[in-house]
CSV table of N, CA and C in Angstrom, one decimal:
chain,number,residue,atom,x,y,z
A,1,UNK,N,0.9,-1.2,0.0
A,1,UNK,CA,0.0,0.0,0.0
A,1,UNK,C,0.9,1.2,0.0
A,2,UNK,N,0.7,2.1,-1.0
A,2,UNK,CA,1.5,3.3,-1.1
A,2,UNK,C,0.8,4.5,-0.4
A,3,UNK,N,1.6,5.5,-0.4
A,3,UNK,CA,1.1,6.8,0.2
A,3,UNK,C,-0.1,7.3,-0.6
A,4,UNK,N,-0.1,7.2,-1.9
A,4,UNK,CA,-1.2,7.6,-2.7
A,4,UNK,C,-2.5,6.8,-2.4
A,5,UNK,N,-2.4,5.5,-2.3
A,5,UNK,CA,-3.6,4.7,-1.9
A,5,UNK,C,-4.1,5.1,-0.5
A,6,UNK,N,-3.2,5.4,0.4
A,6,UNK,CA,-3.6,5.8,1.7
A,6,UNK,C,-4.3,7.1,1.7
A,7,UNK,N,-3.8,8.0,0.9
A,7,UNK,CA,-4.4,9.4,0.8
A,7,UNK,C,-5.8,9.3,0.2
A,8,UNK,N,-5.9,8.5,-0.9
A,8,UNK,CA,-7.3,8.3,-1.5
A,8,UNK,C,-8.3,7.7,-0.5
A,9,UNK,N,-7.8,6.7,0.2
A,9,UNK,CA,-8.7,6.1,1.2
A,9,UNK,C,-9.1,7.1,2.3
A,10,UNK,N,-8.2,7.9,2.7
A,10,UNK,CA,-8.5,8.9,3.8
A,10,UNK,C,-9.4,9.9,3.2
A,11,UNK,N,-9.3,10.3,2.0
A,11,UNK,CA,-10.2,11.3,1.3
A,11,UNK,C,-11.6,10.8,1.3
A,12,UNK,N,-11.8,9.5,0.8
A,12,UNK,CA,-13.1,8.9,0.8
A,12,UNK,C,-13.7,8.8,2.2
A,13,UNK,N,-12.9,8.3,3.1
A,13,UNK,CA,-13.3,8.2,4.5
A,13,UNK,C,-13.7,9.6,5.1
A,14,UNK,N,-13.0,10.6,4.8
A,14,UNK,CA,-13.3,11.9,5.3
A,14,UNK,C,-14.6,12.4,4.7
A,15,UNK,N,-14.8,12.2,3.4
A,15,UNK,CA,-16.1,12.5,2.8
A,15,UNK,C,-17.3,11.8,3.4
A,16,UNK,N,-17.2,10.5,3.6
A,16,UNK,CA,-18.2,9.8,4.3
A,16,UNK,C,-18.5,10.3,5.7
A,17,UNK,N,-17.5,10.6,6.4
A,17,UNK,CA,-17.7,11.1,7.8
A,17,UNK,C,-18.4,12.5,7.7
A,18,UNK,N,-18.1,13.3,6.8
A,18,UNK,CA,-18.7,14.6,6.7
A,18,UNK,C,-20.2,14.5,6.3
A,19,UNK,N,-20.5,13.6,5.4
A,19,UNK,CA,-21.9,13.3,5.0
A,19,UNK,C,-22.7,12.8,6.2
A,20,UNK,N,-22.1,11.8,6.9
A,20,UNK,CA,-22.8,11.2,8.1
A,20,UNK,C,-23.0,12.3,9.2
A,21,UNK,N,-22.0,13.2,9.4
A,21,UNK,CA,-22.2,14.3,10.4
A,21,UNK,C,-23.3,15.2,10.0
A,22,UNK,N,-23.4,15.6,8.7
A,22,UNK,CA,-24.5,16.4,8.2
A,22,UNK,C,-25.8,15.8,8.5
A,23,UNK,N,-25.9,14.5,8.1
A,23,UNK,CA,-27.2,13.8,8.3
A,23,UNK,C,-27.6,13.7,9.8
A,24,UNK,N,-26.7,13.4,10.6
A,24,UNK,CA,-27.0,13.3,12.0
A,24,UNK,C,-27.4,14.6,12.7
A,25,UNK,N,-26.7,15.7,12.3
A,25,UNK,CA,-27.1,17.0,12.8
A,25,UNK,C,-28.5,17.5,12.4
A,26,UNK,N,-28.8,17.1,11.1
A,26,UNK,CA,-30.2,17.5,10.6
A,26,UNK,C,-31.2,16.6,11.4
A,27,UNK,N,-30.9,15.4,11.6
A,27,UNK,CA,-31.8,14.5,12.3
A,27,UNK,C,-32.0,15.0,13.8
A,28,UNK,N,-30.9,15.4,14.4
A,28,UNK,CA,-31.0,15.8,15.8
A,28,UNK,C,-31.7,17.1,15.9
A,29,UNK,N,-31.8,18.0,14.9
A,29,UNK,CA,-32.4,19.3,15.0
A,29,UNK,C,-33.9,19.3,14.5
A,30,UNK,N,-34.4,18.1,14.2
A,30,UNK,CA,-35.8,18.0,13.6
A,30,UNK,C,-36.8,18.4,14.7
A,31,UNK,N,-38.0,18.7,14.2
A,31,UNK,CA,-39.1,19.0,15.1
A,31,UNK,C,-39.8,17.7,15.6
A,32,UNK,N,-40.0,17.5,16.9
A,32,UNK,CA,-40.6,16.3,17.4
A,32,UNK,C,-41.7,16.7,18.3
A,33,UNK,N,-42.9,16.2,18.2
A,33,UNK,CA,-44.1,16.4,19.0
A,33,UNK,C,-44.5,15.1,19.7
A,34,UNK,N,-44.8,15.1,21.0
A,34,UNK,CA,-45.3,14.0,21.7
A,34,UNK,C,-46.7,14.4,22.3
A,35,UNK,N,-47.6,13.5,22.1
A,35,UNK,CA,-49.0,13.7,22.6
A,35,UNK,C,-49.2,12.8,23.8
A,36,UNK,N,-49.8,13.4,24.9
A,36,UNK,CA,-50.1,12.7,26.1
A,36,UNK,C,-51.5,12.8,26.5
A,37,UNK,N,-52.1,11.8,26.9
A,37,UNK,CA,-53.5,11.8,27.4
A,37,UNK,C,-53.6,11.3,28.8
A,38,UNK,N,-54.3,12.0,29.7
A,38,UNK,CA,-54.4,11.6,31.1
A,38,UNK,C,-55.8,12.0,31.5
A,39,UNK,N,-56.3,11.3,32.6
A,39,UNK,CA,-57.5,11.6,33.2
A,39,UNK,C,-57.3,12.9,34.0
A,40,UNK,N,-58.3,13.7,34.1
A,40,UNK,CA,-58.1,14.9,34.9
A,40,UNK,C,-59.5,15.5,35.3
A,41,UNK,N,-59.5,16.7,35.8
A,41,UNK,CA,-60.7,17.4,36.2
A,41,UNK,C,-60.6,18.8,35.9
A,42,UNK,N,-61.8,19.5,35.9
A,42,UNK,CA,-61.8,21.0,35.7
A,42,UNK,C,-60.9,21.7,36.7
A,43,UNK,N,-60.7,21.1,37.8
A,43,UNK,CA,-59.8,21.8,38.8
A,43,UNK,C,-58.4,22.0,38.3
A,44,UNK,N,-58.0,21.1,37.4
A,44,UNK,CA,-56.6,21.2,36.8
A,44,UNK,C,-56.4,22.5,36.0
A,45,UNK,N,-57.5,23.2,35.7
A,45,UNK,CA,-57.5,24.4,34.9
A,45,UNK,C,-58.0,25.6,35.7
A,46,UNK,N,-58.1,25.4,37.0
A,46,UNK,CA,-58.5,26.5,37.9
A,46,UNK,C,-60.0,26.7,38.0
A,47,UNK,N,-60.8,25.8,37.5
A,47,UNK,CA,-62.3,25.9,37.6
A,47,UNK,C,-62.8,25.1,38.7
A,48,UNK,N,-63.3,25.7,39.7
A,48,UNK,CA,-63.8,25.0,40.9
A,48,UNK,C,-65.4,25.0,40.9
A,49,UNK,N,-66.0,23.9,41.0
A,49,UNK,CA,-67.4,23.8,41.0
A,49,UNK,C,-67.8,22.8,42.1
A,50,UNK,N,-69.0,22.8,42.5
A,50,UNK,CA,-69.5,21.9,43.6
A,50,UNK,C,-69.3,20.4,43.3
A,51,UNK,N,-69.7,20.1,42.1
A,51,UNK,CA,-69.6,18.7,41.6
A,51,UNK,C,-68.4,18.6,40.7
A,52,UNK,N,-67.5,17.7,40.9
A,52,UNK,CA,-66.3,17.6,40.0
A,52,UNK,C,-66.7,17.3,38.5
A,53,UNK,N,-66.0,17.9,37.6
A,53,UNK,CA,-66.2,17.7,36.2
A,53,UNK,C,-65.0,16.9,35.6
A,54,UNK,N,-65.2,15.7,35.1
A,54,UNK,CA,-64.1,14.9,34.6
A,54,UNK,C,-63.7,15.4,33.2
A,55,UNK,N,-62.4,15.4,33.0
A,55,UNK,CA,-61.8,15.8,31.7
A,55,UNK,C,-60.8,14.8,31.3
A,56,UNK,N,-60.5,14.9,30.0
A,56,UNK,CA,-59.3,14.2,29.4
A,56,UNK,C,-58.3,15.3,29.2
A,57,UNK,N,-57.1,15.3,29.8
A,57,UNK,CA,-56.1,16.3,29.6
A,57,UNK,C,-55.2,15.9,28.5
A,58,UNK,N,-55.2,16.6,27.4
A,58,UNK,CA,-54.4,16.4,26.2
A,58,UNK,C,-53.2,17.3,26.3
A,59,UNK,N,-52.0,16.7,26.4
A,59,UNK,CA,-50.8,17.5,26.5
A,59,UNK,C,-50.0,17.4,25.2
A,60,UNK,N,-49.6,18.5,24.6
A,60,UNK,CA,-48.8,18.5,23.4
A,60,UNK,C,-47.5,19.0,23.8
A,61,UNK,N,-46.4,18.2,23.6
A,61,UNK,CA,-45.1,18.6,24.1
A,61,UNK,C,-44.1,18.6,22.9
A,62,UNK,N,-43.3,19.7,22.8
A,62,UNK,CA,-42.3,19.8,21.8
A,62,UNK,C,-41.0,19.4,22.4
A,63,UNK,N,-40.6,18.2,22.0
A,63,UNK,CA,-39.3,17.6,22.5
A,63,UNK,C,-38.2,17.8,21.4
A,64,UNK,N,-38.4,18.5,20.4
A,64,UNK,CA,-37.4,18.7,19.3
A,64,UNK,C,-36.6,19.9,19.6
A,65,UNK,N,-35.7,20.2,18.7
A,65,UNK,CA,-34.7,21.3,18.9
A,65,UNK,C,-35.2,22.6,18.3
A,66,UNK,N,-36.4,22.6,17.6
A,66,UNK,CA,-36.9,23.8,17.0
A,66,UNK,C,-38.2,24.2,17.6
A,67,UNK,N,-38.5,25.5,17.6
A,67,UNK,CA,-39.8,26.0,18.0
A,67,UNK,C,-40.8,25.7,17.0
A,68,UNK,N,-42.1,25.4,17.4
A,68,UNK,CA,-43.2,25.1,16.6
A,68,UNK,C,-44.3,26.0,16.8
A,69,UNK,N,-44.9,26.5,15.7
A,69,UNK,CA,-46.1,27.4,15.8
A,69,UNK,C,-47.3,26.5,15.4
A,70,UNK,N,-48.1,26.1,16.4
A,70,UNK,CA,-49.2,25.2,16.1
A,70,UNK,C,-50.5,25.9,15.9
A,71,UNK,N,-51.3,25.4,15.0
A,71,UNK,CA,-52.6,25.9,14.8
A,71,UNK,C,-53.6,25.0,15.5
A,72,UNK,N,-54.1,25.4,16.7
A,72,UNK,CA,-54.9,24.5,17.5
A,72,UNK,C,-56.3,24.3,16.9
A,73,UNK,N,-56.7,25.0,15.9
A,73,UNK,CA,-57.9,24.8,15.2
A,73,UNK,C,-57.9,23.4,14.4
A,74,UNK,N,-56.7,22.9,14.2
A,74,UNK,CA,-56.5,21.7,13.5
A,74,UNK,C,-56.4,20.5,14.4
A,75,UNK,N,-56.4,20.7,15.7
A,75,UNK,CA,-56.2,19.6,16.7
A,75,UNK,C,-57.4,18.6,16.6
A,76,UNK,N,-57.1,17.3,16.4
A,76,UNK,CA,-58.1,16.3,16.2
A,76,UNK,C,-57.7,15.1,16.9
A,77,UNK,N,-58.8,14.3,17.4
A,77,UNK,CA,-58.6,13.0,18.0
A,77,UNK,C,-59.5,12.1,17.1
A,78,UNK,N,-58.9,11.0,16.6
A,78,UNK,CA,-59.7,10.1,15.8
A,78,UNK,C,-59.7,8.7,16.5
A,79,UNK,N,-60.9,8.0,16.4
A,79,UNK,CA,-61.1,6.7,16.9
A,79,UNK,C,-62.2,6.0,16.0
A,80,UNK,N,-61.8,4.9,15.4
A,80,UNK,CA,-62.7,4.1,14.6
A,80,UNK,C,-63.6,4.9,13.7
A,81,UNK,N,-63.0,5.7,12.9
A,81,UNK,CA,-63.8,6.5,11.9
A,81,UNK,C,-64.5,7.7,12.5
A,82,UNK,N,-64.4,8.0,13.7
A,82,UNK,CA,-65.1,9.2,14.3
A,82,UNK,C,-64.0,10.2,14.7
A,83,UNK,N,-64.3,11.5,14.5
A,83,UNK,CA,-63.3,12.5,14.7
A,83,UNK,C,-63.8,13.6,15.6
A,84,UNK,N,-63.0,13.9,16.7
A,84,UNK,CA,-63.3,14.9,17.6
A,84,UNK,C,-62.4,16.1,17.3
A,85,UNK,N,-63.0,17.2,16.8
A,85,UNK,CA,-62.3,18.4,16.5
A,85,UNK,C,-62.3,19.2,17.8
A,86,UNK,N,-61.2,19.2,18.5
A,86,UNK,CA,-61.1,19.8,19.8
A,86,UNK,C,-61.5,21.2,19.8
A,87,UNK,N,-61.1,22.0,18.8
A,87,UNK,CA,-61.4,23.4,18.8
A,87,UNK,C,-62.9,23.7,18.7
A,88,UNK,N,-63.6,22.8,18.0
A,88,UNK,CA,-65.0,23.1,17.8
A,88,UNK,C,-65.9,22.7,19.0
A,89,UNK,N,-65.3,21.9,19.9
A,89,UNK,CA,-66.1,21.5,21.1
A,89,UNK,C,-65.7,22.3,22.3
A,90,UNK,N,-66.5,22.3,23.4
A,90,UNK,CA,-66.1,23.0,24.6
A,90,UNK,C,-64.9,22.3,25.1
A,91,UNK,N,-63.9,23.2,25.5
A,91,UNK,CA,-62.7,22.7,26.1
A,91,UNK,C,-62.1,23.7,27.0
A,92,UNK,N,-61.1,23.3,27.8
A,92,UNK,CA,-60.5,24.1,28.8
A,92,UNK,C,-59.0,24.3,28.4
A,93,UNK,N,-58.5,25.5,28.7
A,93,UNK,CA,-57.1,25.7,28.5
A,93,UNK,C,-56.6,26.1,27.2
A,94,UNK,N,-57.4,26.2,26.2
A,94,UNK,CA,-57.0,26.5,24.8
A,94,UNK,C,-57.6,27.8,24.4
A,95,UNK,N,-57.2,29.0,25.0
A,95,UNK,CA,-57.8,30.3,24.6
A,95,UNK,C,-57.3,30.8,23.3
A,96,UNK,N,-56.1,30.5,22.9
A,96,UNK,CA,-55.5,31.0,21.7
A,96,UNK,C,-55.6,30.0,20.6
A,97,UNK,N,-55.9,30.5,19.4
A,97,UNK,CA,-56.0,29.7,18.2
A,97,UNK,C,-54.7,29.1,17.8
A,98,UNK,N,-53.6,29.9,18.0
A,98,UNK,CA,-52.3,29.5,17.6
A,98,UNK,C,-51.4,29.6,18.8
A,99,UNK,N,-50.5,28.6,19.0
A,99,UNK,CA,-49.6,28.6,20.1
A,99,UNK,C,-48.2,28.3,19.6
A,100,UNK,N,-47.2,29.0,20.2
A,100,UNK,CA,-45.8,28.8,19.9
A,100,UNK,C,-45.2,27.9,21.0
A,101,UNK,N,-44.8,26.8,20.6
A,101,UNK,CA,-44.1,25.8,21.5
A,101,UNK,C,-42.6,25.9,21.3
A,102,UNK,N,-41.9,26.4,22.3
A,102,UNK,CA,-40.5,26.4,22.2
A,102,UNK,C,-40.0,25.0,22.6
A,103,UNK,N,-38.7,24.7,22.3
A,103,UNK,CA,-38.2,23.4,22.6
A,103,UNK,C,-38.4,23.1,24.1
A,104,UNK,N,-38.8,21.9,24.4
A,104,UNK,CA,-39.2,21.4,25.8
A,104,UNK,C,-40.3,22.1,26.4
A,105,UNK,N,-41.2,22.7,25.6
A,105,UNK,CA,-42.4,23.4,26.1
A,105,UNK,C,-43.6,22.5,25.8
A,106,UNK,N,-44.7,22.7,26.6
A,106,UNK,CA,-45.9,22.0,26.3
A,106,UNK,C,-47.1,22.8,26.6
A,107,UNK,N,-48.2,22.3,26.0
A,107,UNK,CA,-49.5,23.0,26.1
A,107,UNK,C,-50.6,21.9,26.5
A,108,UNK,N,-51.4,22.2,27.5
A,108,UNK,CA,-52.4,21.2,28.0
A,108,UNK,C,-53.8,21.8,27.7
A,109,UNK,N,-54.6,20.9,27.1
A,109,UNK,CA,-56.0,21.3,26.8
A,109,UNK,C,-56.9,20.2,27.5
A,110,UNK,N,-57.9,20.7,28.1
A,110,UNK,CA,-58.9,19.8,28.8
A,110,UNK,C,-60.1,19.6,27.9
A,111,UNK,N,-60.4,18.3,27.7
A,111,UNK,CA,-61.6,17.9,26.9
A,111,UNK,C,-62.6,17.3,27.9
A,112,UNK,N,-63.8,17.7,27.9
A,112,UNK,CA,-64.7,17.1,28.8
A,112,UNK,C,-64.9,15.6,28.5
A,113,UNK,N,-64.9,14.7,29.5
A,113,UNK,CA,-65.0,13.3,29.4
A,113,UNK,C,-66.2,12.9,28.6
A,114,UNK,N,-67.4,13.5,28.9
A,114,UNK,CA,-68.6,13.2,28.2
A,114,UNK,C,-68.5,13.5,26.7
A,115,UNK,N,-67.9,14.6,26.4
A,115,UNK,CA,-67.7,15.0,25.0
A,115,UNK,C,-66.8,14.0,24.3
A,116,UNK,N,-65.7,13.7,25.0
A,116,UNK,CA,-64.8,12.7,24.4
A,116,UNK,C,-65.5,11.4,24.1
A,117,UNK,N,-66.2,10.9,25.0
A,117,UNK,CA,-66.9,9.6,24.8
A,117,UNK,C,-68.0,9.6,23.8
A,118,UNK,N,-68.8,10.7,23.8
A,118,UNK,CA,-69.9,10.9,22.9
A,118,UNK,C,-69.5,11.1,21.5
A,119,UNK,N,-68.6,12.0,21.2
A,119,UNK,CA,-68.2,12.3,19.8
A,119,UNK,C,-67.5,11.1,19.2
A,120,UNK,N,-66.6,10.5,20.0
A,120,UNK,CA,-65.8,9.3,19.5
A,120,UNK,C,-66.6,8.0,19.5
A,121,UNK,N,-67.8,8.1,20.1
A,121,UNK,CA,-68.7,6.9,20.2
A,121,UNK,C,-68.1,5.8,20.9
A,122,UNK,N,-67.5,6.1,22.0
A,122,UNK,CA,-66.9,5.1,22.9
A,122,UNK,C,-68.0,4.8,24.0
A,123,UNK,N,-68.4,3.5,23.9
A,123,UNK,CA,-69.5,3.1,24.8
A,123,UNK,C,-69.1,1.9,25.7
A,124,UNK,N,-69.6,1.9,26.9
A,124,UNK,CA,-69.4,0.7,27.7
A,124,UNK,C,-70.3,-0.4,27.3
A,125,UNK,N,-69.8,-1.7,27.2
A,125,UNK,CA,-70.7,-2.8,26.8
A,125,UNK,C,-71.7,-3.0,28.0
A,126,UNK,N,-72.8,-3.7,27.6
A,126,UNK,CA,-73.8,-4.0,28.6
A,126,UNK,C,-73.2,-5.0,29.6
A,127,UNK,N,-72.4,-5.9,29.2
A,127,UNK,CA,-71.8,-6.9,30.1
A,127,UNK,C,-70.4,-7.1,29.6
A,128,UNK,N,-69.5,-7.0,30.6
A,128,UNK,CA,-68.1,-7.2,30.2
A,128,UNK,C,-67.8,-8.7,30.1
A,129,UNK,N,-67.0,-9.1,29.1
A,129,UNK,CA,-66.5,-10.4,29.0
A,129,UNK,C,-65.0,-10.3,28.8
A,130,UNK,N,-64.3,-11.4,28.5
A,130,UNK,CA,-62.9,-11.4,28.4
A,130,UNK,C,-62.4,-10.4,27.3
A,131,UNK,N,-63.1,-10.4,26.1
A,131,UNK,CA,-62.7,-9.6,25.0
A,131,UNK,C,-63.1,-8.1,25.3
A,132,UNK,N,-64.3,-7.8,25.7
A,132,UNK,CA,-64.7,-6.4,25.9
A,132,UNK,C,-63.9,-5.7,27.0
A,133,UNK,N,-63.6,-6.5,28.1
A,133,UNK,CA,-62.8,-5.9,29.2
A,133,UNK,C,-61.4,-5.5,28.8
A,134,UNK,N,-60.8,-6.3,27.9
A,134,UNK,CA,-59.4,-6.1,27.5
A,134,UNK,C,-59.3,-5.3,26.3
A,135,UNK,N,-60.4,-4.9,25.6
A,135,UNK,CA,-60.3,-4.2,24.4
A,135,UNK,C,-59.8,-2.8,24.6
A,136,UNK,N,-58.8,-2.4,23.8
A,136,UNK,CA,-58.2,-1.0,23.9
A,136,UNK,C,-58.5,-0.3,22.6
A,137,UNK,N,-59.2,0.8,22.6
A,137,UNK,CA,-59.6,1.6,21.5
A,137,UNK,C,-58.4,2.3,20.9
A,138,UNK,N,-58.0,2.1,19.7
A,138,UNK,CA,-56.8,2.9,19.1
A,138,UNK,C,-57.2,4.3,18.9
A,139,UNK,N,-56.4,5.2,19.2
A,139,UNK,CA,-56.6,6.7,19.0
A,139,UNK,C,-55.5,7.2,18.2
A,140,UNK,N,-55.8,8.3,17.4
A,140,UNK,CA,-54.8,9.0,16.6
A,140,UNK,C,-55.1,10.5,16.9
A,141,UNK,N,-54.1,11.2,17.4
A,141,UNK,CA,-54.1,12.6,17.6
A,141,UNK,C,-53.3,13.3,16.6
A,142,UNK,N,-53.8,14.4,16.0
A,142,UNK,CA,-53.0,15.1,15.0
A,142,UNK,C,-53.2,16.6,15.2
A,143,UNK,N,-52.2,17.3,14.8
A,143,UNK,CA,-52.2,18.8,14.8
A,143,UNK,C,-51.3,19.3,13.7
A,144,UNK,N,-51.6,20.4,13.1
A,144,UNK,CA,-50.8,21.0,12.0
A,144,UNK,C,-50.2,22.3,12.4
A,145,UNK,N,-49.0,22.5,12.0
A,145,UNK,CA,-48.3,23.8,12.2
A,145,UNK,C,-48.9,24.9,11.3
A,146,UNK,N,-48.6,26.1,11.5
A,146,UNK,CA,-49.1,27.2,10.7
A,146,UNK,C,-48.5,27.1,9.3
A,147,UNK,N,-47.4,26.4,9.1
A,147,UNK,CA,-46.8,26.3,7.8
A,147,UNK,C,-47.1,25.0,7.1
A,148,UNK,N,-48.1,24.2,7.7
A,148,UNK,CA,-48.6,23.0,7.0
A,148,UNK,C,-48.0,21.7,7.4
A,149,UNK,N,-47.1,21.6,8.3
A,149,UNK,CA,-46.5,20.3,8.7
A,149,UNK,C,-47.4,19.6,9.7
A,150,UNK,N,-47.7,18.4,9.4
A,150,UNK,CA,-48.6,17.6,10.2
A,150,UNK,C,-47.8,16.7,11.2
A,151,UNK,N,-48.3,16.8,12.5
A,151,UNK,CA,-47.7,15.9,13.5
A,151,UNK,C,-48.8,15.0,14.0
A,152,UNK,N,-48.6,13.7,14.1
A,152,UNK,CA,-49.6,12.8,14.6
A,152,UNK,C,-49.0,11.8,15.6
A,153,UNK,N,-49.9,11.3,16.5
A,153,UNK,CA,-49.5,10.4,17.5
A,153,UNK,C,-49.3,9.0,16.9
A,154,UNK,N,-48.6,8.2,17.6
A,154,UNK,CA,-48.3,6.8,17.2
A,154,UNK,C,-48.7,5.9,18.4
A,155,UNK,N,-49.5,4.9,18.1
A,155,UNK,CA,-49.8,3.8,19.1
A,155,UNK,C,-50.4,4.2,20.4
A,156,UNK,N,-51.3,5.2,20.4
A,156,UNK,CA,-52.1,5.6,21.6
A,156,UNK,C,-53.3,4.7,21.6
A,157,UNK,N,-53.7,4.3,22.8
A,157,UNK,CA,-54.9,3.5,23.0
A,157,UNK,C,-55.6,3.9,24.3
A,158,UNK,N,-56.9,3.7,24.2
A,158,UNK,CA,-57.8,4.1,25.4
A,158,UNK,C,-58.4,2.8,25.8
A,159,UNK,N,-58.2,2.5,27.1
A,159,UNK,CA,-58.8,1.3,27.7
A,159,UNK,C,-60.1,1.7,28.4
A,160,UNK,N,-61.2,1.5,27.7
A,160,UNK,CA,-62.5,2.0,28.2
A,160,UNK,C,-62.9,1.4,29.5
A,161,UNK,N,-62.6,0.1,29.8
A,161,UNK,CA,-63.0,-0.5,31.0
A,161,UNK,C,-62.4,0.1,32.2
A,162,UNK,N,-61.2,0.7,32.1
A,162,UNK,CA,-60.6,1.3,33.3
A,162,UNK,C,-60.4,2.8,33.1
A,163,UNK,N,-60.6,3.3,31.9
A,163,UNK,CA,-60.5,4.7,31.7
A,163,UNK,C,-59.0,5.2,31.6
A,164,UNK,N,-58.2,4.3,31.2
A,164,UNK,CA,-56.7,4.6,31.2
A,164,UNK,C,-56.3,4.7,29.7
A,165,UNK,N,-55.2,5.5,29.6
A,165,UNK,CA,-54.6,5.7,28.3
A,165,UNK,C,-53.2,5.0,28.3
A,166,UNK,N,-52.9,4.3,27.1
A,166,UNK,CA,-51.6,3.6,27.0
A,166,UNK,C,-50.9,3.9,25.7
A,167,UNK,N,-49.6,3.9,25.8
A,167,UNK,CA,-48.7,3.9,24.6
A,167,UNK,C,-48.3,2.5,24.3
A,168,UNK,N,-48.8,2.0,23.2
A,168,UNK,CA,-48.5,0.6,22.9
A,168,UNK,C,-47.1,0.4,22.4
């Protein structure tokens, strides 16, 4: 192996390292949104009433390295062909139509439990059996940025029998 062969190999290796570095830095700086669903109540949003009001707290978190300008009018939850447009229903915590999420920032919106179950047509069976008790309703949550990029959830499920949410 001569010095020329070694120089050519080093040049090719240097080029491959620079391309890999470019690709990794682009991947690291991408925008990433995580959706979370939890049981809650109107008290979580500072609304106190005599009888507690159950809510589903939808949290949108920006875990990427770029700020995101989200259009909350496009926020939707889908289950078995039914769509809940959060902005069109009564909700708590979403006063602004558009929200700027900085990196590691989040926004929580409360959806009334009755609205969630009625619009998505999630019903309790008359009698629970092995299948109906363990059935988890797949959910898809999506939101669009003001420049048209769509972010959607992956593998979210609602366990109707217990009222719990799971990431599969």
